[in-house]
Amino acid sequence: MNNTFYGRNFLTLLDFTKEEISELLLLAAKLKAKKKANAECRPLTGKNVVLLFEKDSTRTRCAFQVGANDLGMNVTYLGPTGSQMGKKETIKDTARVLGRMYDGIEYRGYKQETVEILGKYSGVPVWNGLTDKYHPTQILADFLTIIEKFGHLEGINFTYMGDARNNMGNSLMIGAAKMGMNFTACAPKDLWPKEDLIQTCQEIAKASGATLRFTDDVKEGAENADVIYTDVWVSMGEPQEVWQERIQKLLPYQVNKQVMESAGETAIFMHCLPAFHNRDTKVGEEIFQQFGIEAMEVTEDVFESEQSVVFDEAENRLHTIKAVMYATMREPK
Ligand code: CP
Ligand code: NVA
């Protein structure tokens, strides 16, 4: 691997070229193979990273924790309470303090601006573990999974159904545009990504050969898709009051058997998780009691079907996040 990543932040895929994204995916595949073969080394032994979480997480937190341990590093977790950050101390000051103690910083929270300030002032690599706008480490895991299933990214017909202007919709569109995929956002018009981001991605697509399509027609969106992807209808940080409107708008875009049949039997189903596919969660049951629906963005039969690769994706969070830490922290020889 060359050293173009050393010392860099990982805040949005917009900052990385197609070749660089490919390189990170290749590195992730290598680290995955090493782990499976019990042939891991600990190239970052003695380094320290801090994980800042202003929102909940299972996959991202655990992937950073296990990934850092696998690479030989020590980890500090700071949750939504218990530190001074943002309350008695500015993000800029927090960045400068943490940069004196740690070799890398992960941030999950609300504003993209916050992770950018951390990146600008800490002096160490900062990784975006999800903001309201972007979720770039998730895209690496998704793309590694697609490569494992189809052997390539270029030319893959990728359909995202649901809230296409959330962090996942935005980041998947950027990633698909970079990697030369055929991206379809299938959603009500007012839930398409923002026009300025679409324009940026159209420019990127010109260079990569990607196509971007936007439709509110479910059948048209699903037909011939290699990948049907969805995410929650209400993201972390959004107010409870939006549930009713969102359910009304997005129920027609629920990924169910009919959608998967339109896509065809070789299509795979993907979801970044967590997913509302039954009533076996607190929120799932509350939604059932209030709105009478058993599942939201994906039905139980699709989630549990052979076409569903959601747990491969979840595992790949570890290998791809490890690749990002390794690439940005490993000193050039
Ligand atoms: N997909 C994802 O980011 O999951 P967590 O919220 O559990 O980290
Ligand atoms: N859009 C979701 C993604 C969770 C991984 C959220 O922000 O809650």
CSV table of C-alpha atoms and ligand atoms in Angstrom, one decimal:
chain,number,residue,atom,x,y,z
A,1,MET,CA,0.0,0.0,0.0
A,2,ASN,CA,1.3,3.5,-0.7
A,3,ASN,CA,1.1,6.2,1.9
A,4,THR,CA,-1.4,8.6,0.6
A,5,PHE,CA,-3.7,7.9,3.6
A,6,TYR,CA,-1.2,8.6,6.4
A,7,GLY,CA,-2.4,11.4,8.7
A,8,ARG,CA,-5.6,12.0,6.8
A,9,ASN,CA,-9.1,12.3,8.2
A,10,PHE,CA,-11.9,10.1,7.0
A,11,LEU,CA,-14.9,12.5,7.1
A,12,THR,CA,-16.7,11.9,3.8
A,13,LEU,CA,-16.1,9.8,0.7
A,14,LEU,CA,-16.1,13.1,-1.3
A,15,ASP,CA,-12.5,13.5,-0.1
A,16,PHE,CA,-11.3,10.2,-1.6
A,17,THR,CA,-10.7,9.1,-5.2
A,18,LYS,CA,-12.1,6.0,-6.8
A,19,GLU,CA,-8.6,4.4,-6.6
A,20,GLU,CA,-8.2,5.3,-2.9
A,21,ILE,CA,-11.6,3.8,-2.1
A,22,SER,CA,-10.6,0.6,-4.0
A,23,GLU,CA,-7.4,0.5,-2.1
A,24,LEU,CA,-9.1,0.7,1.3
A,25,LEU,CA,-11.5,-2.1,0.2
A,26,LEU,CA,-8.6,-4.2,-0.9
A,27,LEU,CA,-6.8,-3.6,2.4
A,28,ALA,CA,-10.0,-4.5,4.3
A,29,ALA,CA,-10.2,-7.8,2.4
A,30,LYS,CA,-6.6,-8.5,3.3
A,31,LEU,CA,-7.1,-7.7,7.0
A,32,LYS,CA,-10.3,-9.9,6.9
A,33,ALA,CA,-8.3,-12.8,5.4
A,34,LYS,CA,-5.6,-12.4,8.0
A,35,LYS,CA,-8.0,-12.4,10.9
A,36,LYS,CA,-9.7,-15.5,9.5
A,37,ALA,CA,-6.3,-17.2,9.2
A,38,ASN,CA,-5.3,-16.2,12.8
A,39,ALA,CA,-2.4,-14.5,11.1
A,40,GLU,CA,-2.8,-11.0,12.5
A,41,CYS,CA,0.0,-8.8,13.6
A,42,ARG,CA,-0.4,-5.8,15.8
A,43,PRO,CA,1.2,-3.0,13.7
A,44,LEU,CA,-0.1,-0.1,15.8
A,45,THR,CA,0.9,-1.5,19.2
A,46,GLY,CA,1.1,1.2,21.9
A,47,LYS,CA,-1.1,3.8,20.1
A,48,ASN,CA,-4.2,5.2,21.7
A,49,VAL,CA,-7.5,6.1,20.1
A,50,VAL,CA,-10.6,7.8,21.6
A,51,LEU,CA,-14.2,7.0,20.5
A,52,LEU,CA,-16.6,9.9,20.9
A,53,PHE,CA,-20.3,8.9,20.8
A,54,GLU,CA,-23.0,11.4,21.1
A,55,LYS,CA,-25.5,8.9,19.6
A,56,ASP,CA,-26.1,5.2,20.3
A,57,SER,CA,-24.3,2.5,18.4
A,58,THR,CA,-23.7,-1.2,18.4
A,59,ARG,CA,-21.8,-2.0,15.2
A,60,THR,CA,-19.7,1.2,14.8
A,61,ARG,CA,-18.6,1.3,18.4
A,62,CYS,CA,-17.7,-2.4,18.5
A,63,ALA,CA,-16.0,-2.3,15.1
A,64,PHE,CA,-13.7,0.5,16.3
A,65,GLN,CA,-13.1,-1.1,19.6
A,66,VAL,CA,-12.3,-4.6,18.3
A,67,GLY,CA,-10.5,-3.2,15.2
A,68,ALA,CA,-8.2,-1.0,17.4
A,69,ASN,CA,-7.6,-4.0,19.8
A,70,ASP,CA,-6.7,-6.2,16.8
A,71,LEU,CA,-4.2,-3.6,15.6
A,72,GLY,CA,-2.6,-3.5,19.1
A,73,MET,CA,-4.1,-0.2,20.2
A,74,ASN,CA,-5.7,1.0,23.5
A,75,VAL,CA,-9.2,2.5,23.4
A,76,THR,CA,-11.0,5.2,25.5
A,77,TYR,CA,-14.8,5.4,25.0
A,78,LEU,CA,-16.5,8.7,25.8
A,79,GLY,CA,-20.3,8.6,25.6
A,80,PRO,CA,-23.0,11.3,25.4
A,81,THR,CA,-22.5,12.2,29.1
A,82,GLY,CA,-19.4,12.3,31.3
A,83,SER,CA,-17.1,14.5,29.3
A,84,GLN,CA,-16.9,18.3,29.0
A,85,MET,CA,-17.2,18.3,25.2
A,86,GLY,CA,-19.7,20.8,23.9
A,87,LYS,CA,-21.0,21.6,27.4
A,88,LYS,CA,-18.2,23.5,29.2
A,89,GLU,CA,-15.6,23.1,26.4
A,90,THR,CA,-15.8,23.9,22.7
A,91,ILE,CA,-15.3,21.3,20.1
A,92,LYS,CA,-12.2,23.2,18.9
A,93,ASP,CA,-10.7,23.1,22.4
A,94,THR,CA,-11.7,19.5,22.9
A,95,ALA,CA,-10.0,18.7,19.6
A,96,ARG,CA,-6.7,20.3,20.7
A,97,VAL,CA,-6.8,18.5,24.1
A,98,LEU,CA,-7.6,15.1,22.6
A,99,GLY,CA,-4.9,15.5,19.9
A,100,ARG,CA,-2.3,15.9,22.6
A,101,MET,CA,-3.2,12.5,24.2
A,102,TYR,CA,-4.5,10.3,21.3
A,103,ASP,CA,-3.2,9.1,18.0
A,104,GLY,CA,-6.7,9.0,16.4
A,105,ILE,CA,-10.2,10.1,17.1
A,106,GLU,CA,-13.6,8.6,16.1
A,107,TYR,CA,-16.7,10.8,16.3
A,108,ARG,CA,-20.4,9.9,16.0
A,109,GLY,CA,-22.9,12.6,16.5
A,110,TYR,CA,-25.1,15.3,15.0
A,111,LYS,CA,-23.4,17.9,12.9
A,112,GLN,CA,-21.0,17.2,10.1
A,113,GLU,CA,-19.3,20.5,11.1
A,114,THR,CA,-18.4,19.0,14.5
A,115,VAL,CA,-16.4,16.1,13.0
A,116,GLU,CA,-14.8,18.6,10.6
A,117,ILE,CA,-13.7,20.9,13.5
A,118,LEU,CA,-12.2,17.8,15.3
A,119,GLY,CA,-10.4,17.0,12.0
A,120,LYS,CA,-9.1,20.5,11.6
A,121,TYR,CA,-7.8,21.2,15.1
A,122,SER,CA,-6.8,17.9,16.6
A,123,GLY,CA,-3.7,17.2,14.5
A,124,VAL,CA,-4.4,13.5,14.4
A,125,PRO,CA,-6.6,11.4,12.0
A,126,VAL,CA,-10.3,11.8,12.7
A,127,TRP,CA,-12.9,9.3,11.5
A,128,ASN,CA,-16.6,10.0,10.9
A,129,GLY,CA,-18.6,7.2,12.7
A,130,LEU,CA,-21.9,8.9,11.5
A,131,THR,CA,-23.3,12.3,11.4
A,132,ASP,CA,-26.7,13.6,10.4
A,133,LYS,CA,-25.2,14.1,6.9
A,134,TYR,CA,-22.9,11.2,6.2
A,135,HIS,CA,-21.9,7.7,7.3
A,136,PRO,CA,-18.8,6.9,5.2
A,137,THR,CA,-17.4,3.9,7.1
A,138,GLN,CA,-20.7,2.1,6.5
A,139,ILE,CA,-20.3,2.5,2.8
A,140,LEU,CA,-17.0,0.8,2.8
A,141,ALA,CA,-18.6,-2.2,4.6
A,142,ASP,CA,-21.5,-2.3,2.1
A,143,PHE,CA,-19.1,-2.1,-0.9
A,144,LEU,CA,-16.9,-4.8,0.4
A,145,THR,CA,-20.0,-7.0,0.8
A,146,ILE,CA,-21.1,-6.2,-2.8
A,147,ILE,CA,-17.6,-7.2,-4.1
A,148,GLU,CA,-17.8,-10.4,-2.1
A,149,LYS,CA,-21.2,-11.3,-3.7
A,150,PHE,CA,-20.7,-10.0,-7.3
A,151,GLY,CA,-16.9,-9.6,-7.7
A,152,HIS,CA,-17.0,-6.0,-8.7
A,153,LEU,CA,-18.7,-2.6,-8.1
A,154,GLU,CA,-18.6,-1.1,-11.6
A,155,GLY,CA,-21.9,-1.4,-13.4
A,156,ILE,CA,-23.8,-2.8,-10.3
A,157,ASN,CA,-27.5,-1.7,-10.4
A,158,PHE,CA,-28.0,-0.3,-6.9
A,159,THR,CA,-31.4,0.8,-5.6
A,160,TYR,CA,-31.8,2.6,-2.4
A,161,MET,CA,-35.4,2.7,-1.2
A,162,GLY,CA,-36.8,4.9,1.6
A,163,ASP,CA,-35.5,8.1,3.1
A,164,ALA,CA,-33.0,8.9,0.4
A,165,ARG,CA,-31.8,12.2,1.9
A,166,ASN,CA,-30.6,10.9,5.2
A,167,ASN,CA,-26.9,10.1,6.0
A,168,MET,CA,-27.1,6.7,4.3
A,169,GLY,CA,-28.9,7.9,1.1
A,170,ASN,CA,-26.3,10.7,0.8
A,171,SER,CA,-23.3,8.6,1.4
A,172,LEU,CA,-24.4,5.7,-0.8
A,173,MET,CA,-25.1,8.1,-3.7
A,174,ILE,CA,-21.5,9.6,-3.3
A,175,GLY,CA,-20.0,6.1,-3.1
A,176,ALA,CA,-21.9,4.8,-6.1
A,177,ALA,CA,-21.0,7.9,-8.1
A,178,LYS,CA,-17.3,7.5,-7.3
A,179,MET,CA,-17.2,3.7,-8.0
A,180,GLY,CA,-19.0,3.8,-11.4
A,181,MET,CA,-22.3,2.1,-10.2
A,182,ASN,CA,-25.8,2.7,-11.4
A,183,PHE,CA,-27.5,4.3,-8.5
A,184,THR,CA,-31.3,4.7,-8.1
A,185,ALA,CA,-32.9,6.6,-5.3
A,186,CYS,CA,-36.4,5.3,-5.1
A,187,ALA,CA,-38.4,7.6,-2.7
A,188,PRO,CA,-41.1,10.2,-2.6
A,189,LYS,CA,-39.7,13.4,-4.3
A,190,ASP,CA,-39.4,15.4,-1.1
A,191,LEU,CA,-37.1,12.6,0.3
A,192,TRP,CA,-34.6,12.7,-2.5
A,193,PRO,CA,-31.1,14.0,-1.7
A,194,LYS,CA,-30.5,17.7,-1.8
A,195,GLU,CA,-30.0,19.2,-5.2
A,196,ASP,CA,-26.5,20.5,-4.6
A,197,LEU,CA,-25.3,17.1,-3.5
A,198,ILE,CA,-27.0,15.5,-6.5
A,199,GLN,CA,-25.1,18.0,-8.8
A,200,THR,CA,-21.8,17.2,-7.1
A,201,CYS,CA,-22.4,13.5,-7.6
A,202,GLN,CA,-23.5,14.0,-11.2
A,203,GLU,CA,-20.1,15.6,-11.9
A,204,ILE,CA,-18.3,12.7,-10.2
A,205,ALA,CA,-20.4,10.3,-12.2
A,206,LYS,CA,-19.3,11.8,-15.5
A,207,ALA,CA,-15.7,10.8,-14.7
A,208,SER,CA,-16.5,7.3,-13.3
A,209,GLY,CA,-19.2,6.2,-15.8
A,210,ALA,CA,-21.8,5.9,-13.0
A,211,THR,CA,-25.4,6.8,-13.6
A,212,LEU,CA,-27.7,8.4,-11.1
A,213,ARG,CA,-31.5,8.0,-11.3
A,214,PHE,CA,-34.3,9.4,-9.1
A,215,THR,CA,-37.8,7.9,-9.2
A,216,ASP,CA,-40.8,7.8,-6.9
A,217,ASP,CA,-42.1,4.7,-8.8
A,218,VAL,CA,-41.4,1.5,-6.7
A,219,LYS,CA,-41.7,-1.0,-9.6
A,220,GLU,CA,-39.4,1.1,-11.9
A,221,GLY,CA,-36.9,1.5,-9.0
A,222,ALA,CA,-36.7,-2.1,-8.1
A,223,GLU,CA,-36.7,-3.7,-11.6
A,224,ASN,CA,-33.3,-5.2,-12.6
A,225,ALA,CA,-31.6,-4.1,-9.4
A,226,ASP,CA,-28.7,-6.2,-8.2
A,227,VAL,CA,-28.9,-4.6,-4.8
A,228,ILE,CA,-32.0,-3.4,-2.9
A,229,TYR,CA,-30.9,-1.3,0.0
A,230,THR,CA,-33.0,0.4,2.7
A,231,ASP,CA,-32.5,2.1,6.1
A,232,VAL,CA,-34.7,3.3,8.9
A,233,TRP,CA,-37.4,5.8,8.1
A,234,VAL,CA,-36.6,8.0,11.1
A,235,SER,CA,-32.9,8.5,11.9
A,236,MET,CA,-31.3,9.1,15.3
A,237,GLY,CA,-31.7,12.7,16.3
A,238,GLU,CA,-35.0,13.3,14.5
A,239,PRO,CA,-38.0,14.2,16.7
A,240,GLN,CA,-40.6,11.5,17.6
A,241,GLU,CA,-43.3,13.7,15.9
A,242,VAL,CA,-42.1,12.8,12.4
A,243,TRP,CA,-43.0,9.1,12.7
A,244,GLN,CA,-46.5,9.4,11.6
A,245,GLU,CA,-45.8,11.4,8.5
A,246,ARG,CA,-42.8,9.3,7.6
A,247,ILE,CA,-44.7,6.1,7.9
A,248,GLN,CA,-47.5,7.4,5.7
A,249,LYS,CA,-44.9,8.6,3.1
A,250,LEU,CA,-42.6,5.6,3.1
A,251,LEU,CA,-44.9,2.6,3.6
A,252,PRO,CA,-45.3,2.2,-0.2
A,253,TYR,CA,-41.4,2.0,-0.3
A,254,GLN,CA,-41.2,-0.9,2.2
A,255,VAL,CA,-38.9,-3.6,1.0
A,256,ASN,CA,-41.2,-6.7,0.8
A,257,LYS,CA,-41.5,-9.9,-1.3
A,258,GLN,CA,-43.0,-8.0,-4.2
A,259,VAL,CA,-40.1,-5.5,-4.3
A,260,MET,CA,-37.6,-8.4,-4.2
A,261,GLU,CA,-39.5,-10.2,-7.0
A,262,SER,CA,-39.4,-7.1,-9.2
A,263,ALA,CA,-35.6,-7.0,-8.6
A,264,GLY,CA,-35.2,-10.7,-9.5
A,265,GLU,CA,-33.9,-13.8,-7.7
A,266,THR,CA,-30.2,-12.9,-8.0
A,267,ALA,CA,-30.7,-9.6,-6.3
A,268,ILE,CA,-29.4,-9.2,-2.7
A,269,PHE,CA,-31.1,-7.3,0.1
A,270,MET,CA,-28.9,-4.9,2.2
A,271,HIS,CA,-29.5,-2.7,5.2
A,272,CYS,CA,-26.9,-0.9,7.4
A,273,LEU,CA,-28.8,-2.0,10.5
A,274,PRO,CA,-30.4,-1.7,13.0
A,275,ALA,CA,-33.6,-2.6,11.1
A,276,PHE,CA,-37.3,-2.6,12.1
A,277,HIS,CA,-38.5,-5.9,10.6
A,278,ASN,CA,-40.8,-7.2,13.3
A,279,ARG,CA,-42.3,-6.2,16.7
A,280,ASP,CA,-39.5,-7.7,18.8
A,281,THR,CA,-38.0,-4.4,19.8
A,282,LYS,CA,-39.3,-1.7,22.1
A,283,VAL,CA,-39.7,0.8,19.3
A,284,GLY,CA,-41.1,-1.8,16.9
A,285,GLU,CA,-43.8,-2.7,19.4
A,286,GLU,CA,-44.6,0.9,20.1
A,287,ILE,CA,-45.0,1.6,16.4
A,288,PHE,CA,-47.3,-1.5,16.1
A,289,GLN,CA,-49.5,-0.3,18.9
A,290,GLN,CA,-49.7,3.2,17.5
A,291,PHE,CA,-49.9,2.6,13.7
A,292,GLY,CA,-50.8,-1.1,13.4
A,293,ILE,CA,-47.8,-2.1,11.2
A,294,GLU,CA,-45.8,-5.3,12.0
A,295,ALA,CA,-42.6,-4.1,10.2
A,296,MET,CA,-41.4,-0.8,8.8
A,297,GLU,CA,-38.7,-0.5,6.1
A,298,VAL,CA,-38.3,-4.2,5.5
A,299,THR,CA,-40.6,-7.2,6.1
A,300,GLU,CA,-39.5,-10.1,8.2
A,301,ASP,CA,-39.6,-12.6,5.3
A,302,VAL,CA,-37.2,-10.5,3.2
A,303,PHE,CA,-34.9,-9.7,6.2
A,304,GLU,CA,-34.7,-13.4,7.0
A,305,SER,CA,-34.5,-14.6,3.4
A,306,GLU,CA,-31.5,-16.1,1.5
A,307,GLN,CA,-31.2,-12.9,-0.4
A,308,SER,CA,-30.5,-10.9,2.7
A,309,VAL,CA,-26.8,-10.2,3.4
A,310,VAL,CA,-27.2,-7.9,6.3
A,311,PHE,CA,-25.0,-9.8,8.7
A,312,ASP,CA,-22.2,-10.1,6.2
A,313,GLU,CA,-22.4,-6.3,6.0
A,314,ALA,CA,-22.3,-6.0,9.8
A,315,GLU,CA,-19.2,-8.1,10.0
A,316,ASN,CA,-17.5,-6.1,7.3
A,317,ARG,CA,-17.9,-3.0,9.5
A,318,LEU,CA,-15.0,-4.4,11.5
A,319,HIS,CA,-12.7,-5.2,8.6
A,320,THR,CA,-13.3,-1.9,6.8
A,321,ILE,CA,-13.0,0.3,9.9
A,322,LYS,CA,-9.8,-1.5,10.8
A,323,ALA,CA,-8.5,-0.7,7.3
A,324,VAL,CA,-9.3,3.0,7.7
A,325,MET,CA,-7.5,3.2,11.1
A,326,TYR,CA,-4.5,1.2,9.7
A,327,ALA,CA,-4.2,3.3,6.5
A,328,THR,CA,-4.4,6.6,8.3
A,329,MET,CA,-2.2,5.8,11.3
A,330,ARG,CA,0.5,3.5,10.0
A,331,GLU,CA,3.6,5.6,9.5
A,332,PRO,CA,5.3,5.4,6.1
A,333,LYS,CA,8.4,3.3,6.1
B,1,CP,N1,-24.9,0.6,11.0
B,1,CP,C1,-24.5,1.2,12.1
B,1,CP,O1,-23.8,2.2,12.1
B,1,CP,O2,-24.9,0.6,13.2
B,1,CP,P1,-24.7,1.2,14.7
B,1,CP,O3,-25.7,2.3,14.9
B,1,CP,O4,-25.1,0.0,15.6
B,1,CP,O5,-23.3,1.6,14.9
B,2,NVA,N1,-29.9,6.7,9.1
B,2,NVA,C1,-29.6,5.9,10.3
B,2,NVA,C2,-28.4,5.1,10.2
B,2,NVA,C3,-28.0,4.3,11.4
B,2,NVA,C4,-26.8,3.5,11.2
B,2,NVA,C5,-29.5,6.9,11.5
B,2,NVA,O1,-28.8,7.9,11.4
B,2,NVA,O2,-30.1,6.7,12.5
